[in-house]
MMTF fields as JSON, N, C-alpha, C and O atoms, coordinates in Angstrom:
{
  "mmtfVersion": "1.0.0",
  "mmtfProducer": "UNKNOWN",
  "numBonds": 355,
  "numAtoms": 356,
  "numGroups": 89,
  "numChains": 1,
  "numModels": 1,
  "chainsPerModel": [1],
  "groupsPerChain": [89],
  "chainIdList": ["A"],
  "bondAtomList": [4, 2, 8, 6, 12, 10, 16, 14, 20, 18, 24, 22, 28, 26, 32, 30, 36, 34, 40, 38, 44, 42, 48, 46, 52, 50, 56, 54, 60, 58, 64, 62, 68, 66, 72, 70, 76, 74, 80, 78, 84, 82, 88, 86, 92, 90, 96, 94, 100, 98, 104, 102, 108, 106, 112, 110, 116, 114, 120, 118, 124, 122, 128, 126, 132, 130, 136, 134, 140, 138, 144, 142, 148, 146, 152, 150, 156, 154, 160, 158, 164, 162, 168, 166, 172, 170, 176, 174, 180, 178, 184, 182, 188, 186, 192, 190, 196, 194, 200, 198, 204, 202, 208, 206, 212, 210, 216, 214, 220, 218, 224, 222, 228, 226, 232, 230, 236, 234, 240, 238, 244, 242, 248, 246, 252, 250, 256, 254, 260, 258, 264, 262, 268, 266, 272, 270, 276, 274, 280, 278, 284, 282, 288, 286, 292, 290, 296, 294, 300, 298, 304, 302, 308, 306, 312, 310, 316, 314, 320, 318, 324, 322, 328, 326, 332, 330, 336, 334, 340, 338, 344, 342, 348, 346, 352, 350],
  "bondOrderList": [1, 1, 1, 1, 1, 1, 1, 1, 1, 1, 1, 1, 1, 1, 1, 1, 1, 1, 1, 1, 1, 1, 1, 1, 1, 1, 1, 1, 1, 1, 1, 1, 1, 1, 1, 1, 1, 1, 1, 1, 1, 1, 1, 1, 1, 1, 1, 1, 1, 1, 1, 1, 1, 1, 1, 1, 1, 1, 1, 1, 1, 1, 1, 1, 1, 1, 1, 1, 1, 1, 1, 1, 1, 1, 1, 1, 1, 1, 1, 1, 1, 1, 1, 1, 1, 1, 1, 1],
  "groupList": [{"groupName": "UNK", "atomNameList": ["N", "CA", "C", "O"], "elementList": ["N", "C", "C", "O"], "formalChargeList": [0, 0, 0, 0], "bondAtomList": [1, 0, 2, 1, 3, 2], "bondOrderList": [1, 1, 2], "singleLetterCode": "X", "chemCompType": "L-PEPTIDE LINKING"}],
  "groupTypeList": [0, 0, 0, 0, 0, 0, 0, 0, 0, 0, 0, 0, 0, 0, 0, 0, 0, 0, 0, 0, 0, 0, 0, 0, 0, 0, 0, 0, 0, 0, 0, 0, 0, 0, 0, 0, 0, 0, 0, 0, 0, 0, 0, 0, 0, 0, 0, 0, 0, 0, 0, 0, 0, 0, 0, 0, 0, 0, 0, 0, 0, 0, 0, 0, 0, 0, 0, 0, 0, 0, 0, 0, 0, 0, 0, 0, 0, 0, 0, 0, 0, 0, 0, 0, 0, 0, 0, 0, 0],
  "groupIdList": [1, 2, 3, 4, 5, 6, 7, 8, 9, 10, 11, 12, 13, 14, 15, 16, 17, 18, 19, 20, 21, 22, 23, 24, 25, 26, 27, 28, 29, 30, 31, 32, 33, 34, 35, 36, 37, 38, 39, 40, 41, 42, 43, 44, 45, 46, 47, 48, 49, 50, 51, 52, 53, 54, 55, 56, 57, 58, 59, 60, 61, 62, 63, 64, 65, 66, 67, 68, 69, 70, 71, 72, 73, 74, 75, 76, 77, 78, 79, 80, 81, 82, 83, 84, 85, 86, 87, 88, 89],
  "secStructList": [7, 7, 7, 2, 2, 2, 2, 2, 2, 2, 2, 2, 2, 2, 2, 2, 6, 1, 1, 7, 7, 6, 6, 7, 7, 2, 2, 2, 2, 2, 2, 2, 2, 2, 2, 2, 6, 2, 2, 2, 2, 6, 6, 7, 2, 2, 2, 2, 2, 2, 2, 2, 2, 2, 2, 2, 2, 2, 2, 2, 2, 1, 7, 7, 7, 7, 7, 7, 7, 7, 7, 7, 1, 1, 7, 6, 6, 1, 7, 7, 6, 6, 1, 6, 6, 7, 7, 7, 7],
  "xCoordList": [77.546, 76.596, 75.304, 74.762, 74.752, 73.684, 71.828, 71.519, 71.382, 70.438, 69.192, 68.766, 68.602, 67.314, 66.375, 66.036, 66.044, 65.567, 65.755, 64.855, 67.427, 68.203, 67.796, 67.364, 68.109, 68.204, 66.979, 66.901, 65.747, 64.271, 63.887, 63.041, 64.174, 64.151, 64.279, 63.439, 66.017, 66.326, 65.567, 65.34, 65.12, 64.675, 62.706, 61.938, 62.46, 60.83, 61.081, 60.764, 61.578, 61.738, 62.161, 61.403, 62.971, 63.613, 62.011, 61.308, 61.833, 60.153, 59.522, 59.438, 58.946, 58.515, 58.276, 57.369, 59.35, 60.124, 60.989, 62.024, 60.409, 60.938, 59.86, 60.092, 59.165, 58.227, 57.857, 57.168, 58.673, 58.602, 59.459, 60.673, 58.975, 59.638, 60.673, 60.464, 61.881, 62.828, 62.635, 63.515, 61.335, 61.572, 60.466, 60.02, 59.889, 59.277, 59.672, 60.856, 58.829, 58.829, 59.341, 59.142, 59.959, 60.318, 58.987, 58.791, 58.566, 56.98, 56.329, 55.866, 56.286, 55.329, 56.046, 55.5, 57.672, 58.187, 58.27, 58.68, 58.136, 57.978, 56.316, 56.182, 55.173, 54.087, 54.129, 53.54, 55.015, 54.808, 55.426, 55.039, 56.277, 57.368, 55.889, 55.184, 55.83, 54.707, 53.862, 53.524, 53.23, 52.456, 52.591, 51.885, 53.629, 54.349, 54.58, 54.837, 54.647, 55.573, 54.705, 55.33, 53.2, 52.593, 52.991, 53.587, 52.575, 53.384, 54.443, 54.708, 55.333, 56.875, 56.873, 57.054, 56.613, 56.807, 55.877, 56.146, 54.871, 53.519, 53.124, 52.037, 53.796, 53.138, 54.388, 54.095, 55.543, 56.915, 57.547, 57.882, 57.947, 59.15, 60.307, 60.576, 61.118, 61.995, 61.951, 63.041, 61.01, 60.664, 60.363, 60.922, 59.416, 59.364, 60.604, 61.084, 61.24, 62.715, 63.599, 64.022, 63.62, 64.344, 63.996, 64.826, 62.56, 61.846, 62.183, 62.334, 62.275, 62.783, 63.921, 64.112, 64.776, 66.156, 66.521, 66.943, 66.193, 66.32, 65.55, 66.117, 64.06, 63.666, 64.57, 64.927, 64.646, 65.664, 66.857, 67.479, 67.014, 68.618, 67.87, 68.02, 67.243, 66.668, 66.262, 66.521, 65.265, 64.962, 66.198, 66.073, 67.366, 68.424, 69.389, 70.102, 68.857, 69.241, 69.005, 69.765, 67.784, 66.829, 66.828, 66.145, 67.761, 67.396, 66.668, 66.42, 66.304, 66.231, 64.855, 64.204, 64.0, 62.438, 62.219, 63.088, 60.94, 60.876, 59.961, 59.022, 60.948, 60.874, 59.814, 58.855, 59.969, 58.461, 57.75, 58.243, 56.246, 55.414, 55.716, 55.915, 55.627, 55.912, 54.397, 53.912, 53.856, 52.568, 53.081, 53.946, 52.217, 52.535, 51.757, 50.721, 52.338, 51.568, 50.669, 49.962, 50.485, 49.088, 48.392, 48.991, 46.874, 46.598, 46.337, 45.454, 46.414, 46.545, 45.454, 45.642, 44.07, 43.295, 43.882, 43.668, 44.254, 44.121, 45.655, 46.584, 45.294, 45.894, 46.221, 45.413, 47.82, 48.326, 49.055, 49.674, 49.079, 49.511, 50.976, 51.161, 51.859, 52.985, 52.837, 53.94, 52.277, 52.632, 51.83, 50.68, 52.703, 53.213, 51.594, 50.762, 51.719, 50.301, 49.238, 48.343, 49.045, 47.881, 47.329, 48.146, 46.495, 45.887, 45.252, 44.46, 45.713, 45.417, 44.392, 44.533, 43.344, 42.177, 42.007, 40.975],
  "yCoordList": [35.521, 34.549, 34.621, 35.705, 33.33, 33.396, 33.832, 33.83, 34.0, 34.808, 33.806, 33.368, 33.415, 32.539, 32.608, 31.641, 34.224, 34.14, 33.146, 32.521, 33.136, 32.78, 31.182, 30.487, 30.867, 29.313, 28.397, 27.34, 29.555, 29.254, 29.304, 28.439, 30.157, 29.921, 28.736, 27.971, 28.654, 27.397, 26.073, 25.43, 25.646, 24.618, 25.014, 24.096, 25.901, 25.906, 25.414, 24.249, 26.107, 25.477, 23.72, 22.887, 23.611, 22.374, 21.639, 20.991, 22.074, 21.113, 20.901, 19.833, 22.514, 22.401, 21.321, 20.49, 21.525, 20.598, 19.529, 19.216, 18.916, 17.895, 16.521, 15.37, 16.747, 16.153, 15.911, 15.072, 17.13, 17.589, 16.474, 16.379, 15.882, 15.276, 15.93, 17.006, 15.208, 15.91, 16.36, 16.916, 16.005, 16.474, 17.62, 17.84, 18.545, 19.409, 20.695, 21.03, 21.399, 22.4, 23.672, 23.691, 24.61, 25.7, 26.789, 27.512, 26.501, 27.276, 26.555, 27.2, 25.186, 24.706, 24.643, 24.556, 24.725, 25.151, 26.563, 26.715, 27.542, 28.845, 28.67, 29.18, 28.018, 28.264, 27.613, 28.191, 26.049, 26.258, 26.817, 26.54, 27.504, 28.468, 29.516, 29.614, 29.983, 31.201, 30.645, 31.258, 29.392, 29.088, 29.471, 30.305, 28.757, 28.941, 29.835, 29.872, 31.027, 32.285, 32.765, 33.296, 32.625, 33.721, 33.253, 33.914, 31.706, 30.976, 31.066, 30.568, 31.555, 31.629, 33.564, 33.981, 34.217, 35.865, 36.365, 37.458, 35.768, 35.986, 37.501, 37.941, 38.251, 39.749, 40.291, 41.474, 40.148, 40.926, 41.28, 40.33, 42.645, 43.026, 42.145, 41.693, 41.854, 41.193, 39.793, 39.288, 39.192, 38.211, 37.93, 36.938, 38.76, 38.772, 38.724, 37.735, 40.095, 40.101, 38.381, 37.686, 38.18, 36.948, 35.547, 34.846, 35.459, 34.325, 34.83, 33.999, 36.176, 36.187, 35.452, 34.588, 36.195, 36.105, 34.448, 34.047, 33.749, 32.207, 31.447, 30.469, 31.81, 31.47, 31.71, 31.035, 32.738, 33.334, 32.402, 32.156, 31.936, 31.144, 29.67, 29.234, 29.152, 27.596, 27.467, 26.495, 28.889, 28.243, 28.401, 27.814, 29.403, 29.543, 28.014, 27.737, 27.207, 25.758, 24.959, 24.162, 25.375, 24.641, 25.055, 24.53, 26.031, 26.676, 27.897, 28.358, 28.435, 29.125, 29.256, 28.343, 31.251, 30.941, 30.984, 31.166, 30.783, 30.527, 32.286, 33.048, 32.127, 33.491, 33.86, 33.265, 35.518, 36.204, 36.108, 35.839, 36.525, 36.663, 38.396, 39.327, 38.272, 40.094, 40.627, 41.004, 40.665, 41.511, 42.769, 43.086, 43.696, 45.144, 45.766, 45.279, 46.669, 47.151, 47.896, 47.99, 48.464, 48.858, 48.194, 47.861, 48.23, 47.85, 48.227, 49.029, 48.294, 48.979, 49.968, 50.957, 49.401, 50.851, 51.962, 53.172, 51.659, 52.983, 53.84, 53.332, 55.277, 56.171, 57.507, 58.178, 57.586, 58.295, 59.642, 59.352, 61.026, 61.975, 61.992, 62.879, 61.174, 60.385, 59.135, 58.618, 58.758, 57.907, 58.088, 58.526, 57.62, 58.41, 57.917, 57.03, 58.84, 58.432, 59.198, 59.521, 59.546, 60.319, 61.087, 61.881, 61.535, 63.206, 63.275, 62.46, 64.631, 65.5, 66.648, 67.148, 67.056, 67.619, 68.634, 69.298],
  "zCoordList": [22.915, 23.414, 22.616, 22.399, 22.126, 21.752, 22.638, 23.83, 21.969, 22.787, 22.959, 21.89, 24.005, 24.125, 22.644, 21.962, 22.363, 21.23, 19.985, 19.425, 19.606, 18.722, 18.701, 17.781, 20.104, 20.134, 19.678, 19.052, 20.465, 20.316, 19.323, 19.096, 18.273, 16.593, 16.0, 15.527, 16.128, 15.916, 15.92, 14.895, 17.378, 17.805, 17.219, 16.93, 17.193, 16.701, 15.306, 15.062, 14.417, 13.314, 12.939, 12.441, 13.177, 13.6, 13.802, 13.027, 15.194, 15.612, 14.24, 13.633, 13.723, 12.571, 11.717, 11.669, 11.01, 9.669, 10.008, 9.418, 11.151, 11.284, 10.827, 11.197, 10.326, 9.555, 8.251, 7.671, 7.872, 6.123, 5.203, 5.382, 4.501, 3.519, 2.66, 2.1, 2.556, 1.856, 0.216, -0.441, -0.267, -1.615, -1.753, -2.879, -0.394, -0.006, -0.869, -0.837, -1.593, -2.436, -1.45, -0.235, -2.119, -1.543, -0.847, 0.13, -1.611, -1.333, -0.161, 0.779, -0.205, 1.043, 2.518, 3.618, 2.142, 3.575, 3.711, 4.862, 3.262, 3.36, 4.08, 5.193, 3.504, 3.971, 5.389, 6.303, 5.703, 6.58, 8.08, 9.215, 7.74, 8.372, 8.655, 9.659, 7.744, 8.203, 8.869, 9.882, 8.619, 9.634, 11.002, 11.57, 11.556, 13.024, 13.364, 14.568, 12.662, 13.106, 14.339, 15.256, 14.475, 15.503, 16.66, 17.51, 16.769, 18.095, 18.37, 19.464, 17.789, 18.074, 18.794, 19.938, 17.618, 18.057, 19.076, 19.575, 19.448, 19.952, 19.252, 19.628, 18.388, 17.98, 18.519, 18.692, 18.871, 19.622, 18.591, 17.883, 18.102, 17.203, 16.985, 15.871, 18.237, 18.894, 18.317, 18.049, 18.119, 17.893, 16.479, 16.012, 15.535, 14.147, 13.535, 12.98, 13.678, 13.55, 13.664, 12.741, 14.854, 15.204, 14.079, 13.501, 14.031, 13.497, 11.921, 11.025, 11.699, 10.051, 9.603, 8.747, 10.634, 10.296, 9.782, 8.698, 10.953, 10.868, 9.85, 9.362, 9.356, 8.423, 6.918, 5.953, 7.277, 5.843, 5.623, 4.59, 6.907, 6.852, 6.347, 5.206, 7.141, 6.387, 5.211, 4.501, 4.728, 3.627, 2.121, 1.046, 2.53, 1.825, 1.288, 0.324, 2.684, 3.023, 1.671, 1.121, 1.298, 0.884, -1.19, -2.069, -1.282, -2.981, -2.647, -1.533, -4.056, -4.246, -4.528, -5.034, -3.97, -4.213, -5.856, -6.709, -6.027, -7.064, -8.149, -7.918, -9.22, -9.62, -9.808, -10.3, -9.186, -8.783, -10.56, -11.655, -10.033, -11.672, -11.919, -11.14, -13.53, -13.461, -13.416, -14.483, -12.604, -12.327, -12.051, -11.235, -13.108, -12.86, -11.358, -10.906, -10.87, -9.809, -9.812, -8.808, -10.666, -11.176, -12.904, -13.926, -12.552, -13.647, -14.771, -14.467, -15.991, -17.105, -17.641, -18.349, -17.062, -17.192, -15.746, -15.826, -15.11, -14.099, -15.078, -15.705, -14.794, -15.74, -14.604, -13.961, -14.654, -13.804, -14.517, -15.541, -14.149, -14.876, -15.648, -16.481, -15.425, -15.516, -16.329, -16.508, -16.644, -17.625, -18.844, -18.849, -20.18, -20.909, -21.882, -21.696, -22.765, -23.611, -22.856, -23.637, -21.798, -21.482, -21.335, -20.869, -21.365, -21.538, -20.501, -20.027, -19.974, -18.606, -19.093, -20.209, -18.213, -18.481, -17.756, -17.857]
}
């Protein structure tokens, strides 16, 4: 059996993007998915969880996101004892 949660996903989203024009970028239905999410989970585990899951499924609907930038995670002056070239004091 499906779970109130499950269904309530469903149908919030749905509400959602039922407005969205079909030639809607992957990115601006992701933004506005996140939009909605607080009204939907109110802050509930149960609920984040739930509202992921289903987002994950629509926007799969929809293509594919669009490929990450390669930003390093750190930036090239900061200097860690591990990487290579540097001198430890």
């Amino acid at each position: 059996m499906y779970s109130d949660w499950q269904a309530s996903a469903q149908k919030e989203i749905a509400r959602l993007m039922a407005d969205v024009p079909a030639d809607t970028d992957w990115k601006e239905r992701q933004r506005i998915l996140r939009s909605g999410a607080q009204c939907f989970h109110g802050g509930t585990s149960w609920g984040k969880k739930v509202w992921a899951k289903h987002c994950k499924a629509y926007l799969a609907m929809h293509g594919k996101p669009p490929p990450a930038k390669d930003v390093p995670l750190f930036a090239a002056d900061i200097t860690f004892p591990f990487r290579e070239g540097t001198t430890h004091g």
